[in-house]
Amino acid sequence: MNTRAPMTVEIRPGRSHQLGAHFDGEGTNFAVFSENATRITLCLFSPDGRREEHRVDLPERNGAVWHGYVPGLVPGTLYGYRVDGPYEPSRGHRFNANKLLIDPYTRELRGAFSDHDATYGYDAAGGGDDLSFSASDSAPHVPKSVVSDPALFPLDARTLTCGHDGGLIYEAHVKGATMLNKGVEEDLRGTYDGMASDAMLDHLTRLGVAAVELLPVQALKSEPMLRDKGLVNYWGYNTIGFFAPEPRYFGPKGVAGFRAMVERFHKAGIEVILDVVYNHSAEGDQLGPTLSFKGFDNAAYYRLLDGQPRYYVNDTGCGNTLDTTHPFVLRMIMDSLRFWVQAMGVDGFRFDLATTLCRGRQGFDQHGSFLTALRQDPVLAGVKMIAEPWDIGPGGYQLGNFPPIFAEWNDRYRDTVRRFWRGDGHSAQDLGSALLGSADLFDQRGRRAWSSVNFAAAHDGFTLADTTAYVERHNEANGEHNHDGHHANHSDNFGVEGETDDPMILAGRKRRQRNILATVMLSQGTPMMLAGDEGGHSQGGNNNAYCQDNPTTWIDWDKLDQEQIAFTATLTNFRKAHPLVRQKCFLHGAKRASDGERDVAWMGFDGGPLNWRDPGLSSLCLVLRGCAEHPLGDAMDDTILLAFNREARTEVLVLPDPGRRQWVREIDTSQAEQSAVVMPVRRTRVAANSVAAFVLSKEVSE
């Protein structure tokens, strides 16, 4: 297909209903939003993006949408926009037609970003502040938008729609998960293609992963301060194109590789969840570059300080905050979400700093425009929604306060599990709540137990292995004098900070990791695991590795502990085989109508009641049965006892009377290899610092 723009450009009014650039078989329609611009100019470039060949003004405006139609303009054409209007930062306006702007709706970008002074709307080269005005042309220093071939993005993708069944979410980075995997073809490592390679799918299937949650894959730009240090934004939480897959992960298939990746995951029965960053953009604060939104309509796209619109509200900690109360900003987000579902087949979204998206003028609003739009959208009704329920703004911590359509990252669960296994006082009481899906937080408004996303480690913070090897963060490589990253990690090093060859310490660390993995997988709710934690991946104590695009973060598959991987797979298989540990309803000890037994019961190791008032409580057991309040709860012919022994000594456990059945120990974290062991008598031993799971056999003993 011809990729050259026509030699002469005819432009007609076109249509305003669909934003972006859309080829209809005969030409391309362009439509963009700006309510404060005075002129918007379409700029067409040579195929290599180096020459600006044509400029033509969009001829028509319907309300705040400017539009035009260019007959004969074909897919592959590179373009951008220049937008005229007032440059009055003190009034919130930063129009500068010398800056080439990315189409907010572009689905492809060609070329790379730079931090050239010309990309700033003010005179950065001359040392001026943001009230100065830059006359430098930024076009040579920014990527170009691409008129996409409609065949690349047909709106016919299908999600898996598995529903919330308590399956394992595997949080992974496209590059970090594949770059050092020798089972992935070398030219596919670090790409979407490699992420869905046979080697990766075999591993994920073995682990029993239900969904892969990918760190941001929408087009992004690294911050200038990182480039000055020779670093890059590795995690990707600095988006500039909400419809465009990030090009750095393209493999041989290019942009088509993303949808192909999703389709391969689906064939393997694995869902794809995207971590999306709609709370801010890569344009930073008043001293940041002008790349797209700031140049189209700064006062509309961003939340500005009341009475001082020169400056940005910074509830995100990233310099700016997108204004989701503005109809066209909200529309862009909703259009983006629908695009990733309909054109790419994505099964769900994890919303970074979700509190920010839900802020109105008075703060977090459960009935605000963003949440209202999500709840009524028919396209998004069947996909998973996961909130990171906090930001750094006033009243930003909103764990448990999102609507029932959301699951939420439960950082309180993370801290509780780490504190319990570290040996902190009073932590057993908190663990009791955590094991039952944190009902004190989530059991309201008809919410289900899957609402709690339970994790012990995520991309942000220590890996699981580092939680057992470091007390202090070691972030010197980030170039911030080790001042960045979390201060309170609730971690332990077993007496030696970092690497050691002491076999006793190594054994203790491995057991702690197994204990934590077992706790997560045996808790009610939705379990999540950081990629590499199944095999002991370490980041050398760096708990804020957002800028480490190197072996610090890349999973070294040759070094992973194969016994621990097998153990993790056993846990997943156990969870799949026993619906009792992944019930949808919350358990409160109600009696079942069928047999009068309680759906959950706590007990001490001696078989008697548990003394919750004991501040040193460190050993506890719970018995799980089918939920009394659920229509199918009584039909669950299963009973499970979970025993948690944090004591430094082996404890005798008195199992409940099995009747004519027998107890079978299926999980024992004191052992790396797992095997089912029938309990011939009610009294058994639970090793020091371990978790054991007992299942009441269905067979009646003679």
mmCIF file of C-alpha atoms in Angstrom, residues 121-376:
data_model
loop_
_atom_site.group_PDB
_atom_site.id
_atom_site.type_symbol
_atom_site.label_atom_id
_atom_site.label_comp_id
_atom_site.label_asym_id
_atom_site.label_seq_id
_atom_site.Cartn_x
_atom_site.Cartn_y
_atom_site.Cartn_z
ATOM 1 C CA GLY A 121 6.937 25.643 24.945
ATOM 2 C CA TYR A 122 9.082 28.185 26.756
ATOM 3 C CA ASP A 123 12.635 29.296 26.061
ATOM 4 C CA ALA A 124 14.472 26.452 27.760
ATOM 5 C CA ALA A 125 17.565 26.989 25.604
ATOM 6 C CA GLY A 126 17.883 30.574 26.783
ATOM 7 C CA GLY A 127 17.341 29.684 30.405
ATOM 8 C CA GLY A 128 13.928 31.339 30.558
ATOM 9 C CA ASP A 129 11.123 30.357 32.870
ATOM 10 C CA ASP A 130 7.792 28.994 31.646
ATOM 11 C CA LEU A 131 6.450 32.529 31.078
ATOM 12 C CA SER A 132 8.892 32.962 28.194
ATOM 13 C CA PHE A 133 8.002 31.798 24.685
ATOM 14 C CA SER A 134 9.959 29.456 22.435
ATOM 15 C CA ALA A 135 10.077 30.064 18.687
ATOM 16 C CA SER A 136 12.036 26.859 17.993
ATOM 17 C CA ASP A 137 10.408 24.174 15.839
ATOM 18 C CA SER A 138 10.085 20.899 17.738
ATOM 19 C CA ALA A 139 9.147 18.744 14.726
ATOM 20 C CA PRO A 140 12.609 17.184 14.235
ATOM 21 C CA HIS A 141 12.665 16.057 17.858
ATOM 22 C CA VAL A 142 9.327 14.289 18.398
ATOM 23 C CA PRO A 143 7.793 11.137 16.914
ATOM 24 C CA LYS A 144 5.068 11.460 14.311
ATOM 25 C CA SER A 145 1.541 10.138 14.487
ATOM 26 C CA VAL A 146 0.600 7.544 11.871
ATOM 27 C CA VAL A 147 -2.578 7.147 9.834
ATOM 28 C CA SER A 148 -3.265 3.520 10.693
ATOM 29 C CA ASP A 149 -4.403 0.802 8.352
ATOM 30 C CA PRO A 150 -7.890 -0.152 9.636
ATOM 31 C CA ALA A 151 -6.999 -3.799 9.030
ATOM 32 C CA LEU A 152 -4.519 -3.581 11.936
ATOM 33 C CA PHE A 153 -7.222 -2.625 14.428
ATOM 34 C CA PRO A 154 -10.523 -4.303 13.534
ATOM 35 C CA LEU A 155 -13.080 -4.002 16.313
ATOM 36 C CA ASP A 156 -13.702 -7.732 16.436
ATOM 37 C CA ALA A 157 -11.414 -8.927 19.222
ATOM 38 C CA ARG A 158 -12.834 -11.250 21.857
ATOM 39 C CA THR A 159 -12.083 -11.284 25.567
ATOM 40 C CA LEU A 160 -12.033 -14.497 27.583
ATOM 41 C CA THR A 161 -14.646 -13.188 30.077
ATOM 42 C CA CYS A 162 -13.671 -15.798 32.662
ATOM 43 C CA GLY A 163 -15.186 -13.854 35.524
ATOM 44 C CA HIS A 164 -13.646 -13.505 38.965
ATOM 45 C CA ASP A 165 -12.818 -17.019 40.083
ATOM 46 C CA GLY A 166 -9.911 -16.347 42.426
ATOM 47 C CA GLY A 167 -7.317 -17.427 39.866
ATOM 48 C CA LEU A 168 -3.690 -16.302 40.062
ATOM 49 C CA ILE A 169 -2.719 -12.932 38.545
ATOM 50 C CA TYR A 170 0.900 -12.795 37.366
ATOM 51 C CA GLU A 171 2.284 -9.241 37.272
ATOM 52 C CA ALA A 172 4.962 -9.029 34.601
ATOM 53 C CA HIS A 173 7.003 -6.624 32.489
ATOM 54 C CA VAL A 174 7.148 -7.497 28.786
ATOM 55 C CA LYS A 175 10.889 -6.952 28.542
ATOM 56 C CA GLY A 176 11.873 -8.035 32.030
ATOM 57 C CA ALA A 177 10.062 -11.361 31.738
ATOM 58 C CA THR A 178 11.604 -12.349 28.412
ATOM 59 C CA MET A 179 14.966 -10.649 27.946
ATOM 60 C CA LEU A 180 17.048 -13.396 29.627
ATOM 61 C CA ASN A 181 14.795 -16.342 28.841
ATOM 62 C CA LYS A 182 16.895 -18.615 26.626
ATOM 63 C CA GLY A 183 13.784 -20.535 25.662
ATOM 64 C CA VAL A 184 12.578 -17.452 23.796
ATOM 65 C CA GLU A 185 14.034 -16.905 20.337
ATOM 66 C CA GLU A 186 16.692 -14.227 20.530
ATOM 67 C CA ASP A 187 14.971 -11.797 18.149
ATOM 68 C CA LEU A 188 11.740 -12.097 20.161
ATOM 69 C CA ARG A 189 13.198 -11.349 23.589
ATOM 70 C CA GLY A 190 11.889 -8.130 25.095
ATOM 71 C CA THR A 191 8.884 -8.033 22.745
ATOM 72 C CA TYR A 192 5.163 -8.701 22.738
ATOM 73 C CA ASP A 193 5.919 -11.673 20.483
ATOM 74 C CA GLY A 194 8.342 -13.070 23.049
ATOM 75 C CA MET A 195 5.918 -12.568 25.897
ATOM 76 C CA ALA A 196 3.552 -15.051 24.252
ATOM 77 C CA SER A 197 6.262 -17.427 23.037
ATOM 78 C CA ASP A 198 6.022 -21.160 23.661
ATOM 79 C CA ALA A 199 8.595 -20.940 26.444
ATOM 80 C CA MET A 200 6.629 -18.297 28.322
ATOM 81 C CA LEU A 201 3.266 -19.967 27.789
ATOM 82 C CA ASP A 202 4.637 -23.311 28.958
ATOM 83 C CA HIS A 203 5.911 -21.714 32.153
ATOM 84 C CA LEU A 204 2.711 -19.766 32.850
ATOM 85 C CA THR A 205 0.560 -22.805 32.161
ATOM 86 C CA ARG A 206 2.689 -24.916 34.486
ATOM 87 C CA LEU A 207 2.247 -22.296 37.199
ATOM 88 C CA GLY A 208 -1.505 -22.267 36.679
ATOM 89 C CA VAL A 209 -1.636 -18.547 35.925
ATOM 90 C CA ALA A 210 -5.169 -17.303 35.220
ATOM 91 C CA ALA A 211 -4.248 -13.785 34.061
ATOM 92 C CA VAL A 212 -1.109 -11.906 33.124
ATOM 93 C CA GLU A 213 -1.098 -8.291 34.306
ATOM 94 C CA LEU A 214 1.319 -6.330 32.135
ATOM 95 C CA LEU A 215 3.085 -3.236 33.388
ATOM 96 C CA PRO A 216 2.233 -0.214 31.177
ATOM 97 C CA VAL A 217 2.389 -0.917 27.457
ATOM 98 C CA GLN A 218 0.875 2.326 26.180
ATOM 99 C CA ALA A 219 3.281 4.694 24.407
ATOM 100 C CA LEU A 220 5.497 6.502 26.897
ATOM 101 C CA LYS A 221 8.391 8.892 27.274
ATOM 102 C CA SER A 222 11.215 8.760 29.793
ATOM 103 C CA GLU A 223 11.694 11.746 32.076
ATOM 104 C CA PRO A 224 14.583 14.111 31.239
ATOM 105 C CA MET A 225 16.106 13.714 34.699
ATOM 106 C CA LEU A 226 16.492 9.989 34.047
ATOM 107 C CA ARG A 227 18.152 10.506 30.700
ATOM 108 C CA ASP A 228 20.602 12.912 32.345
ATOM 109 C CA LYS A 229 21.638 10.001 34.578
ATOM 110 C CA GLY A 230 21.871 7.531 31.716
ATOM 111 C CA LEU A 231 18.688 5.792 32.851
ATOM 112 C CA VAL A 232 15.231 5.263 31.363
ATOM 113 C CA ASN A 233 11.686 4.883 32.622
ATOM 114 C CA TYR A 234 11.605 1.090 32.659
ATOM 115 C CA TRP A 235 8.270 0.458 34.354
ATOM 116 C CA GLY A 236 6.439 2.742 31.908
ATOM 117 C CA TYR A 237 4.301 4.906 34.193
ATOM 118 C CA ASN A 238 4.740 8.024 32.025
ATOM 119 C CA THR A 239 2.247 7.697 29.200
ATOM 120 C CA ILE A 240 1.857 10.053 26.247
ATOM 121 C CA GLY A 241 -0.238 7.925 23.844
ATOM 122 C CA PHE A 242 -3.250 6.171 25.346
ATOM 123 C CA PHE A 243 -4.174 4.336 22.137
ATOM 124 C CA ALA A 244 -0.703 3.381 20.866
ATOM 125 C CA PRO A 245 1.188 0.250 21.939
ATOM 126 C CA GLU A 246 4.661 1.147 23.187
ATOM 127 C CA PRO A 247 7.057 0.687 20.213
ATOM 128 C CA ARG A 248 10.051 -0.384 22.315
ATOM 129 C CA TYR A 249 8.387 -3.808 22.687
ATOM 130 C CA PHE A 250 7.746 -4.351 18.978
ATOM 131 C CA GLY A 251 9.030 -7.578 17.512
ATOM 132 C CA PRO A 252 8.976 -8.835 13.910
ATOM 133 C CA LYS A 253 5.206 -8.273 13.663
ATOM 134 C CA GLY A 254 5.389 -4.645 14.720
ATOM 135 C CA VAL A 255 2.201 -3.189 16.134
ATOM 136 C CA ALA A 256 0.291 -6.313 15.081
ATOM 137 C CA GLY A 257 2.381 -8.282 17.562
ATOM 138 C CA PHE A 258 0.352 -6.958 20.457
ATOM 139 C CA ARG A 259 -2.961 -8.395 19.317
ATOM 140 C CA ALA A 260 -1.214 -11.609 18.281
ATOM 141 C CA MET A 261 0.187 -11.854 21.824
ATOM 142 C CA VAL A 262 -3.268 -11.486 23.349
ATOM 143 C CA GLU A 263 -4.706 -14.115 21.025
ATOM 144 C CA ARG A 264 -1.980 -16.610 21.967
ATOM 145 C CA PHE A 265 -2.627 -16.007 25.657
ATOM 146 C CA HIS A 266 -6.326 -16.573 25.108
ATOM 147 C CA LYS A 267 -5.716 -19.867 23.325
ATOM 148 C CA ALA A 268 -3.800 -20.958 26.415
ATOM 149 C CA GLY A 269 -6.727 -19.933 28.623
ATOM 150 C CA ILE A 270 -4.868 -16.950 30.118
ATOM 151 C CA GLU A 271 -6.407 -13.502 30.387
ATOM 152 C CA VAL A 272 -4.518 -10.260 29.705
ATOM 153 C CA ILE A 273 -4.861 -7.312 32.093
ATOM 154 C CA LEU A 274 -3.205 -3.971 31.318
ATOM 155 C CA ASP A 275 -1.789 -1.616 33.912
ATOM 156 C CA VAL A 276 -3.027 1.765 32.625
ATOM 157 C CA VAL A 277 -1.943 5.260 33.665
ATOM 158 C CA TYR A 278 -4.740 7.730 32.967
ATOM 159 C CA ASN A 279 -3.989 9.870 36.012
ATOM 160 C CA HIS A 280 -1.197 11.955 34.473
ATOM 161 C CA SER A 281 0.833 12.326 31.288
ATOM 162 C CA ALA A 282 4.491 12.533 30.307
ATOM 163 C CA GLU A 283 4.316 16.326 29.869
ATOM 164 C CA GLY A 284 5.219 17.026 33.497
ATOM 165 C CA ASP A 285 4.602 20.311 35.279
ATOM 166 C CA GLN A 286 4.975 23.904 34.041
ATOM 167 C CA LEU A 287 8.614 23.187 33.235
ATOM 168 C CA GLY A 288 7.867 20.027 31.274
ATOM 169 C CA PRO A 289 7.767 19.589 27.485
ATOM 170 C CA THR A 290 4.870 20.359 25.155
ATOM 171 C CA LEU A 291 4.167 17.104 23.322
ATOM 172 C CA SER A 292 0.392 16.762 22.968
ATOM 173 C CA PHE A 293 -2.279 17.649 25.546
ATOM 174 C CA LYS A 294 -0.482 20.738 26.857
ATOM 175 C CA GLY A 295 -0.374 22.182 23.353
ATOM 176 C CA PHE A 296 -3.914 21.211 22.314
ATOM 177 C CA ASP A 297 -5.598 22.727 25.360
ATOM 178 C CA ASN A 298 -3.683 22.840 28.613
ATOM 179 C CA ALA A 299 -6.553 24.382 30.592
ATOM 180 C CA ALA A 300 -8.947 21.627 29.526
ATOM 181 C CA TYR A 301 -6.769 18.515 29.797
ATOM 182 C CA TYR A 302 -5.174 19.241 33.176
ATOM 183 C CA ARG A 303 -6.306 20.157 36.649
ATOM 184 C CA LEU A 304 -4.757 23.537 37.451
ATOM 185 C CA LEU A 305 -4.406 25.210 40.828
ATOM 186 C CA ASP A 306 -7.351 27.386 41.791
ATOM 187 C CA GLY A 307 -6.327 31.012 41.525
ATOM 188 C CA GLN A 308 -2.900 30.046 40.099
ATOM 189 C CA PRO A 309 -3.589 28.260 36.784
ATOM 190 C CA ARG A 310 0.047 28.608 35.784
ATOM 191 C CA TYR A 311 0.662 25.625 38.067
ATOM 192 C CA TYR A 312 -0.669 22.076 38.062
ATOM 193 C CA VAL A 313 -2.479 20.073 40.698
ATOM 194 C CA ASN A 314 -0.052 17.271 41.521
ATOM 195 C CA ASP A 315 -2.065 14.570 43.280
ATOM 196 C CA THR A 316 -0.055 12.004 41.313
ATOM 197 C CA GLY A 317 3.426 13.093 42.338
ATOM 198 C CA CYS A 318 4.355 13.123 38.643
ATOM 199 C CA GLY A 319 3.984 16.841 37.929
ATOM 200 C CA ASN A 320 0.464 16.990 36.547
ATOM 201 C CA THR A 321 -3.003 15.496 36.915
ATOM 202 C CA LEU A 322 -5.408 14.857 34.056
ATOM 203 C CA ASP A 323 -8.843 16.379 34.608
ATOM 204 C CA THR A 324 -11.263 13.463 34.368
ATOM 205 C CA THR A 325 -14.165 15.781 35.185
ATOM 206 C CA HIS A 326 -13.795 17.397 31.754
ATOM 207 C CA PRO A 327 -16.125 15.665 29.256
ATOM 208 C CA PHE A 328 -13.532 15.338 26.507
ATOM 209 C CA VAL A 329 -10.778 14.075 28.806
ATOM 210 C CA LEU A 330 -13.205 11.519 30.189
ATOM 211 C CA ARG A 331 -14.235 10.635 26.644
ATOM 212 C CA MET A 332 -10.604 10.060 25.677
ATOM 213 C CA ILE A 333 -10.107 7.666 28.584
ATOM 214 C CA MET A 334 -13.307 5.775 27.860
ATOM 215 C CA ASP A 335 -12.530 5.605 24.129
ATOM 216 C CA SER A 336 -9.064 4.302 24.991
ATOM 217 C CA LEU A 337 -10.423 1.567 27.266
ATOM 218 C CA ARG A 338 -12.930 0.463 24.636
ATOM 219 C CA PHE A 339 -10.198 0.434 21.985
ATOM 220 C CA TRP A 340 -8.007 -1.943 23.987
ATOM 221 C CA VAL A 341 -10.964 -4.243 24.578
ATOM 222 C CA GLN A 342 -12.573 -4.176 21.127
ATOM 223 C CA ALA A 343 -9.493 -3.922 18.912
ATOM 224 C CA MET A 344 -6.914 -5.710 21.057
ATOM 225 C CA GLY A 345 -8.964 -8.204 23.082
ATOM 226 C CA VAL A 346 -7.736 -7.084 26.502
ATOM 227 C CA ASP A 347 -9.620 -8.705 29.405
ATOM 228 C CA GLY A 348 -9.180 -6.108 32.110
ATOM 229 C CA PHE A 349 -7.378 -3.077 33.487
ATOM 230 C CA ARG A 350 -5.453 -2.202 36.602
ATOM 231 C CA PHE A 351 -5.839 1.566 37.138
ATOM 232 C CA ASP A 352 -2.694 3.210 38.441
ATOM 233 C CA LEU A 353 -3.437 5.765 41.197
ATOM 234 C CA ALA A 354 -7.144 5.146 40.696
ATOM 235 C CA THR A 355 -8.096 7.623 43.415
ATOM 236 C CA THR A 356 -6.890 10.421 41.129
ATOM 237 C CA LEU A 357 -9.266 9.341 38.364
ATOM 238 C CA CYS A 358 -12.177 9.515 40.803
ATOM 239 C CA ARG A 359 -11.506 12.981 42.160
ATOM 240 C CA GLY A 360 -14.045 15.748 41.758
ATOM 241 C CA ARG A 361 -13.568 19.300 42.909
ATOM 242 C CA GLN A 362 -14.196 18.194 46.489
ATOM 243 C CA GLY A 363 -11.957 15.131 46.420
ATOM 244 C CA PHE A 364 -12.605 11.420 45.952
ATOM 245 C CA ASP A 365 -16.171 10.867 44.733
ATOM 246 C CA GLN A 366 -17.721 7.401 44.495
ATOM 247 C CA HIS A 367 -20.411 8.885 42.250
ATOM 248 C CA GLY A 368 -18.111 11.035 40.124
ATOM 249 C CA SER A 369 -17.991 11.150 36.353
ATOM 250 C CA PHE A 370 -15.291 8.524 35.834
ATOM 251 C CA LEU A 371 -16.863 5.835 37.997
ATOM 252 C CA THR A 372 -20.322 6.639 36.644
ATOM 253 C CA ALA A 373 -19.088 6.303 33.057
ATOM 254 C CA LEU A 374 -17.412 2.971 33.782
ATOM 255 C CA ARG A 375 -20.477 1.495 35.438
ATOM 256 C CA GLN A 376 -22.817 2.264 32.553
#
